[in-house]
Amino acid sequence: QVQLVESGGGLVQAGGSLSLSCAASINIFTFKSMGWYRQAPGNQRDLVADITSGGSTNYADSVNGRFTISRDNFKNTVYLQMNSLKPEDTAVYYCAAKTTGWLPYNYWGQGTQVTVSS
């Protein structure tokens, strides 16, 4: 059974940094793509960034230039480095993975809270 376990969330002041980790229970080469989504109260869950098995990355406009997604294939872990955090980045962040490129993400972590104070 595939498990994705996030860690690294917390409380930070605006302008600060946080790094999230997502550890997979299987070899991440199994996945066509892995990504980070976030959901704030009352909002839909939106894609923040994703990375393909080949290393291509994609970012939401709102985080481009501030966040960096990366992967360590030996540790089966995907990371999200978040810099210059803003209060509007406050949300529950979810790790996601998919085994088929053209289908929606089909594996999800439990989420980790990120709170940015002003």
mmCIF file of N, CA and C in Angstrom:
data_model
loop_
_atom_site.group_PDB
_atom_site.id
_atom_site.type_symbol
_atom_site.label_atom_id
_atom_site.label_comp_id
_atom_site.label_asym_id
_atom_site.label_seq_id
_atom_site.Cartn_x
_atom_site.Cartn_y
_atom_site.Cartn_z
ATOM 1 N N GLN A 1 0.844 -1.182 0.000
ATOM 2 C CA GLN A 1 0.000 0.000 0.000
ATOM 3 C C GLN A 1 0.885 1.239 0.000
ATOM 4 N N VAL A 2 0.555 2.179 -0.881
ATOM 5 C CA VAL A 2 1.351 3.389 -0.993
ATOM 6 C C VAL A 2 1.015 4.346 0.149
ATOM 7 N N GLN A 3 2.049 4.848 0.788
ATOM 8 C CA GLN A 3 1.864 5.873 1.814
ATOM 9 C C GLN A 3 2.762 7.054 1.514
ATOM 10 N N LEU A 4 2.207 8.239 1.703
ATOM 11 C CA LEU A 4 2.959 9.484 1.588
ATOM 12 C C LEU A 4 2.856 10.191 2.932
ATOM 13 N N VAL A 5 3.994 10.499 3.524
ATOM 14 C CA VAL A 5 4.002 11.093 4.857
ATOM 15 C C VAL A 5 4.720 12.436 4.803
ATOM 16 N N GLU A 6 3.953 13.500 5.077
ATOM 17 C CA GLU A 6 4.519 14.842 5.073
ATOM 18 C C GLU A 6 5.077 15.198 6.445
ATOM 19 N N SER A 7 6.050 16.087 6.425
ATOM 20 C CA SER A 7 6.584 16.644 7.664
ATOM 21 C C SER A 7 7.167 18.020 7.358
ATOM 22 N N GLY A 8 7.377 18.798 8.423
ATOM 23 C CA GLY A 8 8.052 20.080 8.268
ATOM 24 C C GLY A 8 7.174 21.300 8.372
ATOM 25 N N GLY A 9 5.875 21.124 8.521
ATOM 26 C CA GLY A 9 5.010 22.287 8.671
ATOM 27 C C GLY A 9 5.223 22.960 10.012
ATOM 28 N N GLY A 10 4.578 24.121 10.170
ATOM 29 C CA GLY A 10 4.700 24.835 11.430
ATOM 30 C C GLY A 10 4.297 26.280 11.290
ATOM 31 N N LEU A 11 4.689 27.053 12.283
ATOM 32 C CA LEU A 11 4.376 28.479 12.338
ATOM 33 C C LEU A 11 5.633 29.282 12.048
ATOM 34 N N VAL A 12 5.496 30.266 11.167
ATOM 35 C CA VAL A 12 6.633 31.097 10.797
ATOM 36 C C VAL A 12 6.142 32.516 10.558
ATOM 37 N N GLN A 13 7.003 33.477 10.769
ATOM 38 C CA GLN A 13 6.641 34.863 10.496
ATOM 39 C C GLN A 13 6.747 35.162 9.004
ATOM 40 N N ALA A 14 6.004 36.146 8.576
ATOM 41 C CA ALA A 14 6.086 36.571 7.182
ATOM 42 C C ALA A 14 7.525 36.923 6.821
ATOM 43 N N GLY A 15 7.937 36.470 5.643
ATOM 44 C CA GLY A 15 9.304 36.683 5.200
ATOM 45 C C GLY A 15 10.231 35.539 5.533
ATOM 46 N N GLY A 16 9.748 34.631 6.368
ATOM 47 C CA GLY A 16 10.557 33.492 6.777
ATOM 48 C C GLY A 16 10.507 32.341 5.797
ATOM 49 N N SER A 17 11.119 31.230 6.204
ATOM 50 C CA SER A 17 11.224 30.053 5.342
ATOM 51 C C SER A 17 10.806 28.797 6.090
ATOM 52 N N LEU A 18 10.311 27.839 5.342
ATOM 53 C CA LEU A 18 10.022 26.506 5.852
ATOM 54 C C LEU A 18 10.345 25.499 4.762
ATOM 55 N N SER A 19 10.689 24.289 5.186
ATOM 56 C CA SER A 19 10.932 23.219 4.227
ATOM 57 C C SER A 19 10.040 22.043 4.569
ATOM 58 N N LEU A 20 9.262 21.608 3.600
ATOM 59 C CA LEU A 20 8.394 20.444 3.773
ATOM 60 C C LEU A 20 9.029 19.227 3.117
ATOM 61 N N SER A 21 8.781 18.066 3.716
ATOM 62 C CA SER A 21 9.262 16.805 3.164
ATOM 63 C C SER A 21 8.083 15.858 2.980
ATOM 64 N N CYS A 22 8.183 15.014 1.972
ATOM 65 C CA CYS A 22 7.171 13.991 1.721
ATOM 66 C C CYS A 22 7.902 12.686 1.450
ATOM 67 N N ALA A 23 7.798 11.761 2.398
ATOM 68 C CA ALA A 23 8.464 10.476 2.272
ATOM 69 C C ALA A 23 7.471 9.447 1.748
ATOM 70 N N ALA A 24 7.846 8.768 0.676
ATOM 71 C CA ALA A 24 6.991 7.738 0.086
ATOM 72 C C ALA A 24 7.409 6.355 0.583
ATOM 73 N N SER A 25 6.433 5.471 0.649
ATOM 74 C CA SER A 25 6.699 4.113 1.150
ATOM 75 C C SER A 25 7.215 3.190 0.048
ATOM 76 N N ILE A 26 7.226 3.689 -1.176
ATOM 77 C CA ILE A 26 7.734 2.902 -2.295
ATOM 78 C C ILE A 26 8.721 3.738 -3.103
ATOM 79 N N ASN A 27 9.376 3.124 -4.039
ATOM 80 C CA ASN A 27 10.320 3.816 -4.909
ATOM 81 C C ASN A 27 9.579 4.885 -5.717
ATOM 82 N N ILE A 28 10.019 6.124 -5.608
ATOM 83 C CA ILE A 28 9.277 7.203 -6.257
ATOM 84 C C ILE A 28 9.424 7.216 -7.774
ATOM 85 N N PHE A 29 10.297 6.383 -8.293
ATOM 86 C CA PHE A 29 10.337 6.229 -9.748
ATOM 87 C C PHE A 29 9.054 5.579 -10.261
ATOM 88 N N THR A 30 8.292 4.976 -9.332
ATOM 89 C CA THR A 30 7.005 4.391 -9.686
ATOM 90 C C THR A 30 6.022 5.457 -10.171
ATOM 91 N N PHE A 31 6.190 6.678 -9.662
ATOM 92 C CA PHE A 31 5.257 7.758 -9.955
ATOM 93 C C PHE A 31 5.688 8.558 -11.178
ATOM 94 N N LYS A 32 4.719 8.880 -12.021
ATOM 95 C CA LYS A 32 4.995 9.753 -13.145
ATOM 96 C C LYS A 32 5.270 11.174 -12.687
ATOM 97 N N SER A 33 4.589 11.551 -11.608
ATOM 98 C CA SER A 33 4.731 12.908 -11.105
ATOM 99 C C SER A 33 4.403 12.930 -9.617
ATOM 100 N N MET A 34 5.046 13.842 -8.905
ATOM 101 C CA MET A 34 4.715 14.101 -7.497
ATOM 102 C C MET A 34 4.554 15.596 -7.321
ATOM 103 N N GLY A 35 3.678 15.962 -6.400
ATOM 104 C CA GLY A 35 3.419 17.386 -6.246
ATOM 105 C C GLY A 35 2.998 17.769 -4.850
ATOM 106 N N TRP A 36 2.903 19.063 -4.670
ATOM 107 C CA TRP A 36 2.392 19.641 -3.435
ATOM 108 C C TRP A 36 1.153 20.471 -3.767
ATOM 109 N N TYR A 37 0.108 20.228 -3.014
ATOM 110 C CA TYR A 37 -1.120 21.011 -3.088
ATOM 111 C C TYR A 37 -1.305 21.715 -1.747
ATOM 112 N N ARG A 38 -2.155 22.722 -1.744
ATOM 113 C CA ARG A 38 -2.513 23.360 -0.477
ATOM 114 C C ARG A 38 -3.984 23.734 -0.483
ATOM 115 N N GLN A 39 -4.528 23.771 0.727
ATOM 116 C CA GLN A 39 -5.933 24.116 0.895
ATOM 117 C C GLN A 39 -6.098 24.971 2.137
ATOM 118 N N ALA A 40 -6.568 26.185 1.923
ATOM 119 C CA ALA A 40 -6.886 27.086 3.018
ATOM 120 C C ALA A 40 -8.368 26.928 3.362
ATOM 121 N N PRO A 41 -8.773 27.270 4.579
ATOM 122 C CA PRO A 41 -10.184 27.135 4.968
ATOM 123 C C PRO A 41 -11.120 27.855 4.000
ATOM 124 N N GLY A 42 -12.140 27.137 3.538
ATOM 125 C CA GLY A 42 -13.108 27.719 2.624
ATOM 126 C C GLY A 42 -12.680 27.746 1.175
ATOM 127 N N ASN A 43 -11.462 27.298 0.910
ATOM 128 C CA ASN A 43 -10.946 27.306 -0.457
ATOM 129 C C ASN A 43 -10.817 25.888 -0.996
ATOM 130 N N GLN A 44 -10.682 25.790 -2.306
ATOM 131 C CA GLN A 44 -10.424 24.490 -2.920
ATOM 132 C C GLN A 44 -8.951 24.139 -2.776
ATOM 133 N N ARG A 45 -8.668 22.891 -3.002
ATOM 134 C CA ARG A 45 -7.282 22.423 -2.951
ATOM 135 C C ARG A 45 -6.618 22.741 -4.281
ATOM 136 N N ASP A 46 -5.543 23.496 -4.226
ATOM 137 C CA ASP A 46 -4.869 23.959 -5.440
ATOM 138 C C ASP A 46 -3.444 23.427 -5.535
ATOM 139 N N LEU A 47 -3.008 23.213 -6.744
ATOM 140 C CA LEU A 47 -1.634 22.784 -6.974
ATOM 141 C C LEU A 47 -0.678 23.927 -6.668
ATOM 142 N N VAL A 48 0.368 23.609 -5.926
ATOM 143 C CA VAL A 48 1.424 24.570 -5.614
ATOM 144 C C VAL A 48 2.609 24.348 -6.557
ATOM 145 N N ALA A 49 3.043 23.096 -6.646
ATOM 146 C CA ALA A 49 4.178 22.761 -7.495
ATOM 147 C C ALA A 49 4.180 21.263 -7.718
ATOM 148 N N ASP A 50 4.730 20.854 -8.865
ATOM 149 C CA ASP A 50 4.930 19.424 -9.070
ATOM 150 C C ASP A 50 6.205 19.172 -9.843
ATOM 151 N N ILE A 51 6.622 17.910 -9.798
ATOM 152 C CA ILE A 51 7.867 17.511 -10.434
ATOM 153 C C ILE A 51 7.665 16.132 -11.042
ATOM 154 N N THR A 52 8.092 15.973 -12.288
ATOM 155 C CA THR A 52 7.928 14.694 -12.960
ATOM 156 C C THR A 52 9.073 13.739 -12.617
ATOM 157 N N SER A 53 8.927 12.506 -13.039
ATOM 158 C CA SER A 53 9.985 11.529 -12.816
ATOM 159 C C SER A 53 11.267 11.925 -13.547
ATOM 160 N N GLY A 54 11.113 12.731 -14.596
ATOM 161 C CA GLY A 54 12.279 13.205 -15.331
ATOM 162 C C GLY A 54 12.878 14.474 -14.773
ATOM 163 N N GLY A 55 12.222 15.037 -13.746
ATOM 164 C CA GLY A 55 12.766 16.219 -13.093
ATOM 165 C C GLY A 55 12.198 17.545 -13.554
ATOM 166 N N SER A 56 11.249 17.540 -14.481
ATOM 167 C CA SER A 56 10.616 18.784 -14.920
ATOM 168 C C SER A 56 9.702 19.307 -13.821
ATOM 169 N N THR A 57 9.754 20.616 -13.621
ATOM 170 C CA THR A 57 8.979 21.226 -12.539
ATOM 171 C C THR A 57 7.956 22.220 -13.078
ATOM 172 N N ASN A 58 6.949 22.438 -12.244
ATOM 173 C CA ASN A 58 5.868 23.350 -12.596
ATOM 174 C C ASN A 58 5.413 24.021 -11.310
ATOM 175 N N TYR A 59 5.169 25.341 -11.387
ATOM 176 C CA TYR A 59 4.789 26.090 -10.185
ATOM 177 C C TYR A 59 3.546 26.933 -10.436
ATOM 178 N N ALA A 60 2.757 27.095 -9.392
ATOM 179 C CA ALA A 60 1.683 28.067 -9.445
ATOM 180 C C ALA A 60 2.287 29.460 -9.527
ATOM 181 N N ASP A 61 1.597 30.355 -10.215
ATOM 182 C CA ASP A 61 2.112 31.718 -10.367
ATOM 183 C C ASP A 61 2.359 32.378 -9.014
ATOM 184 N N SER A 62 1.508 32.065 -8.054
ATOM 185 C CA SER A 62 1.585 32.728 -6.752
ATOM 186 C C SER A 62 2.836 32.361 -5.960
ATOM 187 N N VAL A 63 3.500 31.264 -6.313
ATOM 188 C CA VAL A 63 4.672 30.840 -5.555
ATOM 189 C C VAL A 63 5.935 30.823 -6.401
ATOM 190 N N ASN A 64 5.806 31.044 -7.691
ATOM 191 C CA ASN A 64 6.949 30.986 -8.590
ATOM 192 C C ASN A 64 8.008 31.996 -8.162
ATOM 193 N N GLY A 65 9.227 31.507 -8.017
ATOM 194 C CA GLY A 65 10.319 32.368 -7.582
ATOM 195 C C GLY A 65 10.541 32.361 -6.084
ATOM 196 N N ARG A 66 9.563 31.846 -5.340
ATOM 197 C CA ARG A 66 9.694 31.780 -3.870
ATOM 198 C C ARG A 66 9.813 30.345 -3.373
ATOM 199 N N PHE A 67 9.139 29.421 -4.039
ATOM 200 C CA PHE A 67 9.138 28.017 -3.637
ATOM 201 C C PHE A 67 9.957 27.199 -4.627
ATOM 202 N N THR A 68 10.562 26.127 -4.105
ATOM 203 C CA THR A 68 11.316 25.214 -4.957
ATOM 204 C C THR A 68 10.963 23.778 -4.600
ATOM 205 N N ILE A 69 10.553 23.019 -5.605
ATOM 206 C CA ILE A 69 10.274 21.595 -5.403
ATOM 207 C C ILE A 69 11.475 20.796 -5.890
ATOM 208 N N SER A 70 11.797 19.743 -5.153
ATOM 209 C CA SER A 70 12.919 18.896 -5.538
ATOM 210 C C SER A 70 12.640 17.477 -5.079
ATOM 211 N N ARG A 71 13.445 16.546 -5.555
ATOM 212 C CA ARG A 71 13.256 15.159 -5.173
ATOM 213 C C ARG A 71 14.599 14.497 -4.953
ATOM 214 N N ASP A 72 14.608 13.558 -3.996
ATOM 215 C CA ASP A 72 15.777 12.723 -3.734
ATOM 216 C C ASP A 72 15.351 11.285 -4.001
ATOM 217 N N ASN A 73 15.760 10.762 -5.143
ATOM 218 C CA ASN A 73 15.293 9.437 -5.548
ATOM 219 C C ASN A 73 15.835 8.330 -4.638
ATOM 220 N N PHE A 74 16.971 8.552 -4.027
ATOM 221 C CA PHE A 74 17.550 7.534 -3.149
ATOM 222 C C PHE A 74 16.808 7.464 -1.811
ATOM 223 N N LYS A 75 16.283 8.615 -1.389
ATOM 224 C CA LYS A 75 15.539 8.659 -0.129
ATOM 225 C C LYS A 75 14.033 8.527 -0.348
ATOM 226 N N ASN A 76 13.608 8.422 -1.614
ATOM 227 C CA ASN A 76 12.179 8.346 -1.934
ATOM 228 C C ASN A 76 11.404 9.497 -1.308
ATOM 229 N N THR A 77 11.956 10.680 -1.428
ATOM 230 C CA THR A 77 11.406 11.856 -0.760
ATOM 231 C C THR A 77 11.346 13.035 -1.726
ATOM 232 N N VAL A 78 10.258 13.784 -1.617
ATOM 233 C CA VAL A 78 10.091 15.036 -2.352
ATOM 234 C C VAL A 78 10.051 16.174 -1.344
ATOM 235 N N TYR A 79 10.642 17.285 -1.716
ATOM 236 C CA TYR A 79 10.743 18.425 -0.814
ATOM 237 C C TYR A 79 10.073 19.657 -1.419
ATOM 238 N N LEU A 80 9.672 20.545 -0.539
ATOM 239 C CA LEU A 80 9.194 21.853 -0.968
ATOM 240 C C LEU A 80 9.863 22.895 -0.078
ATOM 241 N N GLN A 81 10.792 23.626 -0.648
ATOM 242 C CA GLN A 81 11.447 24.717 0.065
ATOM 243 C C GLN A 81 10.649 25.988 -0.164
ATOM 244 N N MET A 82 10.204 26.584 0.922
ATOM 245 C CA MET A 82 9.348 27.768 0.829
ATOM 246 C C MET A 82 10.068 28.954 1.451
ATOM 247 N N ASN A 83 10.356 29.945 0.639
ATOM 248 C CA ASN A 83 11.030 31.166 1.089
ATOM 249 C C ASN A 83 10.108 32.370 0.933
ATOM 250 N N SER A 84 10.466 33.440 1.591
ATOM 251 C CA SER A 84 9.699 34.693 1.515
ATOM 252 C C SER A 84 8.212 34.436 1.727
ATOM 253 N N LEU A 85 7.917 33.696 2.765
ATOM 254 C CA LEU A 85 6.536 33.301 3.014
ATOM 255 C C LEU A 85 5.656 34.497 3.338
ATOM 256 N N LYS A 86 4.409 34.391 2.896
ATOM 257 C CA LYS A 86 3.415 35.436 3.087
ATOM 258 C C LYS A 86 2.232 34.872 3.875
ATOM 259 N N PRO A 87 1.482 35.719 4.566
ATOM 260 C CA PRO A 87 0.298 35.208 5.288
ATOM 261 C C PRO A 87 -0.659 34.437 4.382
ATOM 262 N N GLU A 88 -0.744 34.808 3.135
ATOM 263 C CA GLU A 88 -1.644 34.108 2.213
ATOM 264 C C GLU A 88 -1.162 32.714 1.827
ATOM 265 N N ASP A 89 0.050 32.356 2.250
ATOM 266 C CA ASP A 89 0.541 30.986 2.049
ATOM 267 C C ASP A 89 0.021 30.038 3.131
ATOM 268 N N THR A 90 -0.657 30.594 4.124
ATOM 269 C CA THR A 90 -1.198 29.767 5.203
ATOM 270 C C THR A 90 -2.224 28.781 4.656
ATOM 271 N N ALA A 91 -2.008 27.500 4.937
ATOM 272 C CA ALA A 91 -2.880 26.438 4.425
ATOM 273 C C ALA A 91 -2.399 25.099 4.960
ATOM 274 N N VAL A 92 -3.207 24.082 4.712
ATOM 275 C CA VAL A 92 -2.732 22.710 4.893
ATOM 276 C C VAL A 92 -2.096 22.287 3.569
ATOM 277 N N TYR A 93 -0.873 21.818 3.665
ATOM 278 C CA TYR A 93 -0.133 21.404 2.474
ATOM 279 C C TYR A 93 -0.166 19.884 2.367
ATOM 280 N N TYR A 94 -0.515 19.406 1.181
ATOM 281 C CA TYR A 94 -0.637 17.973 0.936
ATOM 282 C C TYR A 94 0.359 17.529 -0.132
ATOM 283 N N CYS A 95 0.971 16.407 0.129
ATOM 284 C CA CYS A 95 1.808 15.748 -0.864
ATOM 285 C C CYS A 95 0.920 14.846 -1.711
ATOM 286 N N ALA A 96 1.210 14.773 -2.999
ATOM 287 C CA ALA A 96 0.419 13.950 -3.902
ATOM 288 C C ALA A 96 1.329 13.256 -4.899
ATOM 289 N N ALA A 97 0.837 12.129 -5.413
ATOM 290 C CA ALA A 97 1.596 11.383 -6.412
ATOM 291 C C ALA A 97 0.629 10.713 -7.378
ATOM 292 N N LYS A 98 1.100 10.500 -8.588
ATOM 293 C CA LYS A 98 0.267 9.791 -9.558
ATOM 294 C C LYS A 98 1.132 8.884 -10.419
ATOM 295 N N THR A 99 0.501 7.776 -10.801
ATOM 296 C CA THR A 99 1.220 6.767 -11.562
ATOM 297 C C THR A 99 0.943 6.877 -13.055
ATOM 298 N N THR A 100 -0.032 7.716 -13.428
ATOM 299 C CA THR A 100 -0.355 7.919 -14.834
ATOM 300 C C THR A 100 -0.338 9.400 -15.128
ATOM 301 N N GLY A 101 0.417 9.805 -16.133
ATOM 302 C CA GLY A 101 0.654 11.220 -16.354
ATOM 303 C C GLY A 101 -0.580 12.042 -16.662
ATOM 304 N N TRP A 102 -1.530 11.471 -17.391
ATOM 305 C CA TRP A 102 -2.660 12.283 -17.843
ATOM 306 C C TRP A 102 -3.876 12.195 -16.925
ATOM 307 N N LEU A 103 -3.771 11.455 -15.850
ATOM 308 C CA LEU A 103 -4.871 11.333 -14.895
ATOM 309 C C LEU A 103 -4.596 12.162 -13.646
ATOM 310 N N PRO A 104 -5.647 12.433 -12.860
ATOM 311 C CA PRO A 104 -5.437 13.206 -11.632
ATOM 312 C C PRO A 104 -4.536 12.461 -10.642
ATOM 313 N N TYR A 105 -4.029 13.221 -9.691
ATOM 314 C CA TYR A 105 -3.239 12.604 -8.631
ATOM 315 C C TYR A 105 -4.104 11.598 -7.883
ATOM 316 N N ASN A 106 -3.560 10.418 -7.635
ATOM 317 C CA ASN A 106 -4.350 9.359 -7.022
ATOM 318 C C ASN A 106 -3.824 8.875 -5.681
ATOM 319 N N TYR A 107 -2.726 9.445 -5.214
ATOM 320 C CA TYR A 107 -2.216 9.140 -3.882
ATOM 321 C C TYR A 107 -1.995 10.456 -3.147
ATOM 322 N N TRP A 108 -2.404 10.460 -1.879
ATOM 323 C CA TRP A 108 -2.338 11.685 -1.093
ATOM 324 C C TRP A 108 -1.788 11.424 0.297
ATOM 325 N N GLY A 109 -1.056 12.397 0.810
ATOM 326 C CA GLY A 109 -0.642 12.361 2.196
ATOM 327 C C GLY A 109 -1.724 12.921 3.093
ATOM 328 N N GLN A 110 -1.438 12.942 4.386
ATOM 329 C CA GLN A 110 -2.442 13.372 5.356
ATOM 330 C C GLN A 110 -2.465 14.883 5.534
ATOM 331 N N GLY A 111 -1.470 15.568 5.052
ATOM 332 C CA GLY A 111 -1.407 17.025 5.129
ATOM 333 C C GLY A 111 -0.608 17.516 6.315
ATOM 334 N N THR A 112 -0.016 18.684 6.142
ATOM 335 C CA THR A 112 0.725 19.336 7.225
ATOM 336 C C THR A 112 0.386 20.822 7.214
ATOM 337 N N GLN A 113 0.160 21.370 8.404
ATOM 338 C CA GLN A 113 -0.280 22.762 8.504
ATOM 339 C C GLN A 113 0.902 23.709 8.400
ATOM 340 N N VAL A 114 0.746 24.715 7.572
ATOM 341 C CA VAL A 114 1.702 25.815 7.490
ATOM 342 C C VAL A 114 0.951 27.099 7.828
ATOM 343 N N THR A 115 1.445 27.811 8.826
ATOM 344 C CA THR A 115 0.821 29.062 9.237
ATOM 345 C C THR A 115 1.865 30.168 9.188
ATOM 346 N N VAL A 116 1.540 31.227 8.458
ATOM 347 C CA VAL A 116 2.444 32.367 8.322
ATOM 348 C C VAL A 116 1.788 33.561 8.995
ATOM 349 N N SER A 117 2.444 34.068 10.017
ATOM 350 C CA SER A 117 1.899 35.206 10.755
ATOM 351 C C SER A 117 2.417 36.519 10.174
ATOM 352 N N SER A 118 1.585 37.531 10.256
ATOM 353 C CA SER A 118 1.969 38.835 9.690
ATOM 354 C C SER A 118 2.684 39.700 10.715
#
